[in-house]
């Protein structure tokens, strides 16, 4: 009964694409601000992309033009389409939702990009 569950990670070559999905366990997550974060070995967790309940988006400079965050509120799901992947994108990717200042996190999904 984990609130958020990520899927879609894997191993790809540089220049490839992956689509991550984050499925919420409860319908109320459909109206929450949500985002994708990532954490590479030896580095702090960083924001990759976020989307408001109304659909406005924001991206880290490092992924602008390559990644797209979207959500399907009817399915309680948020997506991260990742194109033109680079080795530096290698990290564990986490889905996040905020409710009244409290952060909910998924278990993470590994993305590995080979050079």
PDB file of C-alpha atoms in Angstrom:
ATOM      1  CA  UNK A   1       0.000   0.000   0.000  1.00  0.00           C
ATOM      2  CA  UNK A   2       2.738   2.412  -0.970  1.00  0.00           C
ATOM      3  CA  UNK A   3       1.147   5.769  -1.870  1.00  0.00           C
ATOM      4  CA  UNK A   4       3.252   6.219  -5.010  1.00  0.00           C
ATOM      5  CA  UNK A   5       4.751   3.523  -7.223  1.00  0.00           C
ATOM      6  CA  UNK A   6       7.205   4.268 -10.026  1.00  0.00           C
ATOM      7  CA  UNK A   7       7.867   2.098 -13.032  1.00  0.00           C
ATOM      8  CA  UNK A   8       9.568   2.307 -16.401  1.00  0.00           C
ATOM      9  CA  UNK A   9      13.206   2.561 -15.432  1.00  0.00           C
ATOM     10  CA  UNK A  10      15.880   0.479 -17.054  1.00  0.00           C
ATOM     11  CA  UNK A  11      19.142   0.391 -18.935  1.00  0.00           C
ATOM     12  CA  UNK A  12      19.443   2.322 -22.184  1.00  0.00           C
ATOM     13  CA  UNK A  13      22.207   3.588 -24.407  1.00  0.00           C
ATOM     14  CA  UNK A  14      23.004   7.269 -24.698  1.00  0.00           C
ATOM     15  CA  UNK A  15      20.545   8.969 -26.997  1.00  0.00           C
ATOM     16  CA  UNK A  16      17.758   6.569 -26.125  1.00  0.00           C
ATOM     17  CA  UNK A  17      14.422   7.186 -24.462  1.00  0.00           C
ATOM     18  CA  UNK A  18      12.467   5.985 -21.462  1.00  0.00           C
ATOM     19  CA  UNK A  19       9.061   6.813 -20.076  1.00  0.00           C
ATOM     20  CA  UNK A  20       8.591   6.697 -16.339  1.00  0.00           C
ATOM     21  CA  UNK A  21       5.192   6.318 -14.734  1.00  0.00           C
ATOM     22  CA  UNK A  22       4.086   7.103 -11.216  1.00  0.00           C
ATOM     23  CA  UNK A  23       0.814   5.596 -10.106  1.00  0.00           C
ATOM     24  CA  UNK A  24      -0.937   6.931  -7.031  1.00  0.00           C
ATOM     25  CA  UNK A  25      -2.828   4.600  -4.758  1.00  0.00           C
ATOM     26  CA  UNK A  26      -5.571   7.051  -3.834  1.00  0.00           C
ATOM     27  CA  UNK A  27      -7.698   9.361  -5.911  1.00  0.00           C
ATOM     28  CA  UNK A  28      -6.878  12.473  -3.895  1.00  0.00           C
ATOM     29  CA  UNK A  29      -3.373  12.448  -5.351  1.00  0.00           C
ATOM     30  CA  UNK A  30      -4.883  13.528  -8.655  1.00  0.00           C
ATOM     31  CA  UNK A  31      -5.104  17.140  -7.470  1.00  0.00           C
ATOM     32  CA  UNK A  32      -1.735  17.397  -5.755  1.00  0.00           C
ATOM     33  CA  UNK A  33       1.415  19.052  -7.050  1.00  0.00           C
ATOM     34  CA  UNK A  34       3.714  16.260  -8.161  1.00  0.00           C
ATOM     35  CA  UNK A  35       7.230  15.948  -9.405  1.00  0.00           C
ATOM     36  CA  UNK A  36      10.132  13.775 -10.373  1.00  0.00           C
ATOM     37  CA  UNK A  37      13.405  13.872  -8.489  1.00  0.00           C
ATOM     38  CA  UNK A  38      16.580  11.932  -9.010  1.00  0.00           C
ATOM     39  CA  UNK A  39      19.573  10.965  -6.953  1.00  0.00           C
ATOM     40  CA  UNK A  40      22.842   9.796  -8.432  1.00  0.00           C
ATOM     41  CA  UNK A  41      25.504   7.990  -6.401  1.00  0.00           C
ATOM     42  CA  UNK A  42      27.384  10.439  -4.220  1.00  0.00           C
ATOM     43  CA  UNK A  43      25.025  13.295  -5.006  1.00  0.00           C
ATOM     44  CA  UNK A  44      22.055  14.917  -3.331  1.00  0.00           C
ATOM     45  CA  UNK A  45      18.542  14.364  -4.527  1.00  0.00           C
ATOM     46  CA  UNK A  46      17.581  16.994  -7.083  1.00  0.00           C
ATOM     47  CA  UNK A  47      14.388  18.148  -8.707  1.00  0.00           C
ATOM     48  CA  UNK A  48      14.038  17.071 -12.321  1.00  0.00           C
ATOM     49  CA  UNK A  49      10.545  18.254 -13.191  1.00  0.00           C
ATOM     50  CA  UNK A  50       7.335  19.197 -11.447  1.00  0.00           C
ATOM     51  CA  UNK A  51       3.731  19.712 -12.393  1.00  0.00           C
ATOM     52  CA  UNK A  52       0.969  21.501 -10.559  1.00  0.00           C
ATOM     53  CA  UNK A  53      -2.523  20.244 -10.058  1.00  0.00           C
ATOM     54  CA  UNK A  54      -3.527  22.597 -12.850  1.00  0.00           C
ATOM     55  CA  UNK A  55      -0.908  21.277 -15.242  1.00  0.00           C
ATOM     56  CA  UNK A  56       1.770  23.964 -15.193  1.00  0.00           C
ATOM     57  CA  UNK A  57       5.287  22.555 -15.435  1.00  0.00           C
ATOM     58  CA  UNK A  58       8.836  23.373 -14.476  1.00  0.00           C
ATOM     59  CA  UNK A  59      12.120  21.671 -15.355  1.00  0.00           C
ATOM     60  CA  UNK A  60      15.682  21.587 -14.223  1.00  0.00           C
ATOM     61  CA  UNK A  61      17.973  23.320 -16.692  1.00  0.00           C
ATOM     62  CA  UNK A  62      19.831  20.076 -17.277  1.00  0.00           C
ATOM     63  CA  UNK A  63      16.763  18.360 -18.747  1.00  0.00           C
ATOM     64  CA  UNK A  64      14.955  21.180 -20.528  1.00  0.00           C
ATOM     65  CA  UNK A  65      14.148  20.257 -24.087  1.00  0.00           C
ATOM     66  CA  UNK A  66      14.703  16.564 -23.411  1.00  0.00           C
ATOM     67  CA  UNK A  67      12.261  15.591 -20.655  1.00  0.00           C
ATOM     68  CA  UNK A  68       8.522  16.158 -20.469  1.00  0.00           C
ATOM     69  CA  UNK A  69       6.366  15.756 -17.388  1.00  0.00           C
ATOM     70  CA  UNK A  70       2.650  15.189 -17.736  1.00  0.00           C
ATOM     71  CA  UNK A  71      -0.232  13.858 -15.712  1.00  0.00           C
ATOM     72  CA  UNK A  72      -3.475  12.044 -16.233  1.00  0.00           C
ATOM     73  CA  UNK A  73      -5.579  12.979 -13.261  1.00  0.00           C
ATOM     74  CA  UNK A  74      -8.332  10.562 -14.207  1.00  0.00           C
ATOM     75  CA  UNK A  75      -5.811   7.737 -13.868  1.00  0.00           C
ATOM     76  CA  UNK A  76      -4.029   9.236 -10.844  1.00  0.00           C
ATOM     77  CA  UNK A  77      -0.781   8.952 -12.779  1.00  0.00           C
ATOM     78  CA  UNK A  78       2.133  11.236 -13.605  1.00  0.00           C
ATOM     79  CA  UNK A  79       4.644  10.540 -16.369  1.00  0.00           C
ATOM     80  CA  UNK A  80       8.152  11.564 -17.254  1.00  0.00           C
ATOM     81  CA  UNK A  81       9.099  11.150 -20.893  1.00  0.00           C
ATOM     82  CA  UNK A  82      12.874  11.175 -21.185  1.00  0.00           C
ATOM     83  CA  UNK A  83      14.455  11.602 -24.597  1.00  0.00           C
ATOM     84  CA  UNK A  84      18.045  12.039 -25.724  1.00  0.00           C
ATOM     85  CA  UNK A  85      19.277  10.443 -22.540  1.00  0.00           C
ATOM     86  CA  UNK A  86      22.816  11.099 -21.422  1.00  0.00           C
ATOM     87  CA  UNK A  87      25.072   9.114 -19.088  1.00  0.00           C
ATOM     88  CA  UNK A  88      24.766  11.931 -16.560  1.00  0.00           C
ATOM     89  CA  UNK A  89      21.040  11.198 -16.348  1.00  0.00           C
ATOM     90  CA  UNK A  90      21.883   7.950 -14.587  1.00  0.00           C
ATOM     91  CA  UNK A  91      20.208   7.984 -11.189  1.00  0.00           C
ATOM     92  CA  UNK A  92      17.400   6.609  -9.118  1.00  0.00           C
ATOM     93  CA  UNK A  93      14.277   8.523 -10.046  1.00  0.00           C
ATOM     94  CA  UNK A  94      11.644   9.220  -7.423  1.00  0.00           C
ATOM     95  CA  UNK A  95       8.073  10.363  -7.747  1.00  0.00           C
ATOM     96  CA  UNK A  96       6.913  12.983  -5.272  1.00  0.00           C
ATOM     97  CA  UNK A  97       3.615  14.450  -4.188  1.00  0.00           C
ATOM     98  CA  UNK A  98       2.940  17.213  -1.704  1.00  0.00           C
ATOM     99  CA  UNK A  99      -0.037  17.292   0.615  1.00  0.00           C
ATOM    100  CA  UNK A 100      -0.353  20.098   3.143  1.00  0.00           C
ATOM    101  CA  UNK A 101       3.406  20.510   3.245  1.00  0.00           C
ATOM    102  CA  UNK A 102       4.090  16.787   3.651  1.00  0.00           C
ATOM    103  CA  UNK A 103       6.091  14.917   1.037  1.00  0.00           C
ATOM    104  CA  UNK A 104       5.043  11.527  -0.249  1.00  0.00           C
ATOM    105  CA  UNK A 105       7.670   9.501  -2.101  1.00  0.00           C
ATOM    106  CA  UNK A 106       7.720   6.451  -4.272  1.00  0.00           C
ATOM    107  CA  UNK A 107      10.277   3.699  -3.834  1.00  0.00           C
ATOM    108  CA  UNK A 108      12.359   4.869  -6.769  1.00  0.00           C
ATOM    109  CA  UNK A 109      13.173   3.375 -10.143  1.00  0.00           C
ATOM    110  CA  UNK A 110      16.688   3.000 -11.501  1.00  0.00           C
ATOM    111  CA  UNK A 111      17.619   4.662 -14.772  1.00  0.00           C
ATOM    112  CA  UNK A 112      21.008   3.764 -16.188  1.00  0.00           C
ATOM    113  CA  UNK A 113      22.338   5.326 -19.375  1.00  0.00           C
ATOM    114  CA  UNK A 114      25.405   3.744 -20.893  1.00  0.00           C
ATOM    115  CA  UNK A 115      27.930   5.717 -22.898  1.00  0.00           C
TER     116      UNK A 115
END
